[in-house]
Short mmCIF file of C-alpha atoms in Angstrom, two decimals:
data_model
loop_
_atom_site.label_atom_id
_atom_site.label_comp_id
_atom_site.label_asym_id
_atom_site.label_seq_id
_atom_site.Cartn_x
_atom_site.Cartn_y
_atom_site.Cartn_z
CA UNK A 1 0.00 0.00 0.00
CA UNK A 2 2.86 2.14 0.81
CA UNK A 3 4.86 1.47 -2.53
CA UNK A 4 0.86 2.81 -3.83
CA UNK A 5 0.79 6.21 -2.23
CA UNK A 6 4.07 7.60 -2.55
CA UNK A 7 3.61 8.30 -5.99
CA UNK A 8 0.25 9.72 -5.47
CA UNK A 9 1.27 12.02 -2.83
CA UNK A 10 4.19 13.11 -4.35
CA UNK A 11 2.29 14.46 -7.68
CA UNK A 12 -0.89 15.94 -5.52
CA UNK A 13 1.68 17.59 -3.61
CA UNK A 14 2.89 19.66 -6.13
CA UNK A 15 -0.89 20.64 -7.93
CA UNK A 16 -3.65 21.01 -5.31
CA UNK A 17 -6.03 20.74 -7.04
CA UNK A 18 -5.73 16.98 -8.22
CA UNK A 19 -5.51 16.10 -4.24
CA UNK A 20 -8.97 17.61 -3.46
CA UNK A 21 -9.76 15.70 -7.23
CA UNK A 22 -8.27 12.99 -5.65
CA UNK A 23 -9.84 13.24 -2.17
CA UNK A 24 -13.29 13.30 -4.04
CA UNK A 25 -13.16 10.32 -6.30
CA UNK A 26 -11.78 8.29 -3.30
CA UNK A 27 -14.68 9.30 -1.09
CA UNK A 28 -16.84 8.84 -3.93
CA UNK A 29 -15.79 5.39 -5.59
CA UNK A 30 -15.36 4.04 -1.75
CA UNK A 31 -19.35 4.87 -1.08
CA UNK A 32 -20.47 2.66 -4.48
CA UNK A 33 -20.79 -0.99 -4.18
CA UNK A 34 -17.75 -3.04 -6.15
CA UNK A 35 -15.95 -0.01 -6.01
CA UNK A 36 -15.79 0.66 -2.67
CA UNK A 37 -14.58 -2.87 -2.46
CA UNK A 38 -11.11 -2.34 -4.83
CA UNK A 39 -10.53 1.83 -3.93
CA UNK A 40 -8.78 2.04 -0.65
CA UNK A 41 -10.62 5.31 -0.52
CA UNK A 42 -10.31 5.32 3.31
CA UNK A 43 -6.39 5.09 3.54
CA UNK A 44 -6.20 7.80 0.03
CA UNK A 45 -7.88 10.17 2.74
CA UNK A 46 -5.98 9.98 6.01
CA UNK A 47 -2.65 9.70 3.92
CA UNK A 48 -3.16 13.10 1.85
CA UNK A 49 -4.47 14.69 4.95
CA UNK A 50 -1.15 14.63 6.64
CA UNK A 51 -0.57 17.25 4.09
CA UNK A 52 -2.43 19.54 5.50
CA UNK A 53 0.16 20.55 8.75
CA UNK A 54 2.83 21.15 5.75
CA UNK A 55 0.27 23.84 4.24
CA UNK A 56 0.41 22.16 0.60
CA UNK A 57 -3.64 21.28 1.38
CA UNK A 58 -6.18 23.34 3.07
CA UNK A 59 -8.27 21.59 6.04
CA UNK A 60 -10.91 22.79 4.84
CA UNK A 61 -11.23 21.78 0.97
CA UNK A 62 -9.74 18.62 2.30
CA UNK A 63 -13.04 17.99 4.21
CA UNK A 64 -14.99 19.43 1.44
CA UNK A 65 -13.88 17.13 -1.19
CA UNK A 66 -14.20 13.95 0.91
CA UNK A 67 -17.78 15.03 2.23
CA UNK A 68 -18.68 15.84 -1.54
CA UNK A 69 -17.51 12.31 -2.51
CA UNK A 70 -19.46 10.73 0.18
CA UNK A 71 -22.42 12.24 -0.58
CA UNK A 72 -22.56 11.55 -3.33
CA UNK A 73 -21.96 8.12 -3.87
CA UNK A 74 -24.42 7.25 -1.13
CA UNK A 75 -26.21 9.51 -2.45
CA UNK A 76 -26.29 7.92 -5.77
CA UNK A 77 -27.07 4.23 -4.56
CA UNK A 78 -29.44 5.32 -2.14
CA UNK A 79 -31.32 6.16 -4.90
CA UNK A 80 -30.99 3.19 -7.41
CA UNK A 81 -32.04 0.91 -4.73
CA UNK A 82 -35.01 3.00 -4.17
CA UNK A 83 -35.99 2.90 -8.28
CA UNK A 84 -35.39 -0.42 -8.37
CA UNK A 85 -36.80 -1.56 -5.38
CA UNK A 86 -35.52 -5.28 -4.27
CA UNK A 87 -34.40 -6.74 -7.76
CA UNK A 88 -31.27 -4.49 -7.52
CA UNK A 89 -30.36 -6.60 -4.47
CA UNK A 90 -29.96 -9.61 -7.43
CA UNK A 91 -28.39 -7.41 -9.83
CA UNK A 92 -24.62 -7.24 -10.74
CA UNK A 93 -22.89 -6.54 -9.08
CA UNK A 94 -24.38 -7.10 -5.49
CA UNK A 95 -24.95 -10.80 -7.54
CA UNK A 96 -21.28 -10.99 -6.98
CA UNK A 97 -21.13 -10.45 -3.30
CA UNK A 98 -23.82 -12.59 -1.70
CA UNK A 99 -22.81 -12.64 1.60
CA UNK A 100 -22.18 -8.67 1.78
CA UNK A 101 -25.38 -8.31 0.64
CA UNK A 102 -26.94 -10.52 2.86
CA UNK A 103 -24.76 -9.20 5.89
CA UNK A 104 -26.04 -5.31 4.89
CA UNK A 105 -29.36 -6.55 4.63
CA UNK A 106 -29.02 -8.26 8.32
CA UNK A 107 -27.46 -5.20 9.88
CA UNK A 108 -29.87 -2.79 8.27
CA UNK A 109 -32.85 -5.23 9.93
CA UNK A 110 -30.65 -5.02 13.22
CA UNK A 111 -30.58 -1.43 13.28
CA UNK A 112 -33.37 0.00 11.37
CA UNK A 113 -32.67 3.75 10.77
CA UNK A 114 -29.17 3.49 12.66
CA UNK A 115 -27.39 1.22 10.41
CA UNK A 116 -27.09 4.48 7.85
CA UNK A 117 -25.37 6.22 10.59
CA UNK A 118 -22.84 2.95 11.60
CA UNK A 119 -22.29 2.10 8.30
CA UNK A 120 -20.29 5.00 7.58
CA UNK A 121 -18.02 3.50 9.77
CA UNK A 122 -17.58 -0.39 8.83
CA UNK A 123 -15.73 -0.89 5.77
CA UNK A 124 -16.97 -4.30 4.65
CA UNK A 125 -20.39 -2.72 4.38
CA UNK A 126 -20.26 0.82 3.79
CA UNK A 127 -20.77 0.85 0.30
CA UNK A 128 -24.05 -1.81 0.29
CA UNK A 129 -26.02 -0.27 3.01
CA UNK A 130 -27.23 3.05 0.81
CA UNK A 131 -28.42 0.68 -2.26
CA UNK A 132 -30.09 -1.55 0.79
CA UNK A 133 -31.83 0.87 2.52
CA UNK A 134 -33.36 2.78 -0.76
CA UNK A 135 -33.88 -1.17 -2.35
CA UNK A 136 -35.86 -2.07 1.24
CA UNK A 137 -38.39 1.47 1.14
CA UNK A 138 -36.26 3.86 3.79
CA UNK A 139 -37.84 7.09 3.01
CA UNK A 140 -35.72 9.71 1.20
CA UNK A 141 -35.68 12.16 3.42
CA UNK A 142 -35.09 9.68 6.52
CA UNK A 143 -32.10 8.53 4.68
CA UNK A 144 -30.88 11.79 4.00
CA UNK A 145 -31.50 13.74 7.24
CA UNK A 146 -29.05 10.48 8.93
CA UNK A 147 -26.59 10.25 6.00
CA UNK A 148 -25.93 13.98 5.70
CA UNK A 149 -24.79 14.07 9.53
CA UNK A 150 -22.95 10.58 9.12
CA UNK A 151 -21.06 11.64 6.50
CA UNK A 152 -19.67 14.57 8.22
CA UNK A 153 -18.59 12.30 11.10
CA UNK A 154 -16.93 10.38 9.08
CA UNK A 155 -15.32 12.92 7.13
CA UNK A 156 -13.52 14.29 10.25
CA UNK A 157 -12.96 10.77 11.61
CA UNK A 158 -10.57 10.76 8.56
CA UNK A 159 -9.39 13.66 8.29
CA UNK A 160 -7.92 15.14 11.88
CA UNK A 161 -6.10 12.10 13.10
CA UNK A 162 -3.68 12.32 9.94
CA UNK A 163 -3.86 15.71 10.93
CA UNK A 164 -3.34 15.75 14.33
CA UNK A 165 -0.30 13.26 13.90
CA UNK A 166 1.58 15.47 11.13
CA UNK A 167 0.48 18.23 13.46
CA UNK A 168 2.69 16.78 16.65
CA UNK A 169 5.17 15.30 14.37
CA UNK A 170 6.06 19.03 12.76
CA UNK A 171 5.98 20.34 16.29
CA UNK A 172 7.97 17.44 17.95
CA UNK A 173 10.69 18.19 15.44
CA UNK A 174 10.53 22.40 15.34
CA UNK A 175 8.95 21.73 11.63
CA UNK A 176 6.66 24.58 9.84
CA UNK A 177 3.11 23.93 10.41
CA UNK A 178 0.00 26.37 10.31
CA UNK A 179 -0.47 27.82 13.92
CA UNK A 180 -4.14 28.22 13.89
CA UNK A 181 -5.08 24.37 13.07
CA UNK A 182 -5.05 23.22 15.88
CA UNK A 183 -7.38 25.83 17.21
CA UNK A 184 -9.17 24.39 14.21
CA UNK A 185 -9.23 21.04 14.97
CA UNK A 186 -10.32 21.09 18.04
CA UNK A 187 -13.30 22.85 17.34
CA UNK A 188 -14.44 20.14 14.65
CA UNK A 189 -13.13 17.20 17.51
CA UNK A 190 -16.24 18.62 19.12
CA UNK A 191 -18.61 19.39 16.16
CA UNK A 192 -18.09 15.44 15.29
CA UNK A 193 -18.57 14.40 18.81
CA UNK A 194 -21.59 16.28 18.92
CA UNK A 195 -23.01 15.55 15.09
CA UNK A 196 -22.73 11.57 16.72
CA UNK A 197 -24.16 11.75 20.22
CA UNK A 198 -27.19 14.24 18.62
CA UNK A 199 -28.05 11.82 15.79
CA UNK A 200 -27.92 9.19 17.78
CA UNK A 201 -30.06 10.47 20.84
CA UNK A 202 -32.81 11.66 18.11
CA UNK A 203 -32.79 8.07 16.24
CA UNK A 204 -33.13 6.34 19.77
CA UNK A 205 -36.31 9.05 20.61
CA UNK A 206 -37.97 8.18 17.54
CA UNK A 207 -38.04 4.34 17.95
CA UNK A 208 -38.78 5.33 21.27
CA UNK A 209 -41.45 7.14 20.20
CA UNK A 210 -42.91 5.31 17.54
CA UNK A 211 -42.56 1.79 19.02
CA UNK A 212 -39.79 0.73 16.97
CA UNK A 213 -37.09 -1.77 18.16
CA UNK A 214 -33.50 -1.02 16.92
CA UNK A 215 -33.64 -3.95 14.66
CA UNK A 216 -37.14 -3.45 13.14
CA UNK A 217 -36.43 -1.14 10.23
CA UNK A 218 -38.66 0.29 7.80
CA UNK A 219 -40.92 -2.14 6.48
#
């Protein structure tokens, strides 16, 4: 994976704007099913946001281009699962992945509404969950008003600890860094923590609410 990189950071280093290209596609491909199964997108992200300490990337079109990606791509098969309804589940290429599919189909029973906001954050099923949830009737707008905050989680789960370790590894070794990131960082350490507890505390009130066990889902 290393041998992989190198050459990628060392060209996005030098022109900007193919990182936050790069950021984007790796967010993106990583969110659609096969895809998200070859693209490393997860690694692509923490690795060029060590960049950011150095000032050759900006924090914050680092986290805009990986948010955009995510988007998306869940996004994107969120809604061919919902046109198609069930027979995507049997179409290439979740045909090629059986047990992923049935796995994201047996979390997003487990969870219901949740499993869009965990998801994010297992790799073996990120990319089927979307396409499951639209293919099983989760309402748009349910899906969205979890995904949107879930993807910003995850976002700066990426991003800061690359961040963050550049950040004490220029300061360790009297390095150049930006002063006012870690100001920065701090205050989306707490945004992310917060974007997490909140969403979660809501979903839990609305089962509550509505009778719903974690597991039920939308039927």
């Amino acid at each position: 994976m290393t041998s992989f990189l190198d050459p990628v950071i060392a060209v996005v280093s030098a022109h900007p704007w193919l990182a936050y290209l790069t950021l984007f596609l790796a967010a993106l491909l990583e969110a659609i099913p096969l895809a998200g199964a070859l693209v490393p997108g997860s690694t692509i992200i923490l690795a060029l946001s060590a960049l950011v300490p150095g000032g050759e990337l900006k924090l914050w079109g680092v986290l805009a281009a990986a948010i955009a990606g995510a988007l998306l791509g869940d996004g994107t098969a969120f809604w061919a699962g919902h046109r198609s309804q069930r027979e995507i589940l049997n179409a290439w290429p979740m045909s090629k992945y059986p047990g992923v599919m049935t796995q994201s189909e047996t979390f997003f029973h487990r969870w219901g509404t949740l499993a869009v906001l965990f998801a994010r954050f297992v790799p073996a099923i990120r990319a089927f969950v979307p396409v499951t949830a639209g293919a099983l009737g989760m309402p748009p707008m349910l899906f969205f008003g979890v995904n949107i905050p879930a993807v910003l989680a995850w976002a700066l789960a990426h991003v800061l600890p690359g961040v963050l370790a550049v950040s004490a590894l220029h300061e360790y070794a009297g390095l150049p860094h930006h002063q006012h990131i870690g100001k920065h960082l701090w205050i989306l350490a707490v945004f992310a923590t917060a974007i997490i507890t909140f969403g979660i505390w809501a979903l839990r009130r609305r089962q509550a609410r509505t009778g719903l066990r974690p597991g039920a889902g939308p039927t």
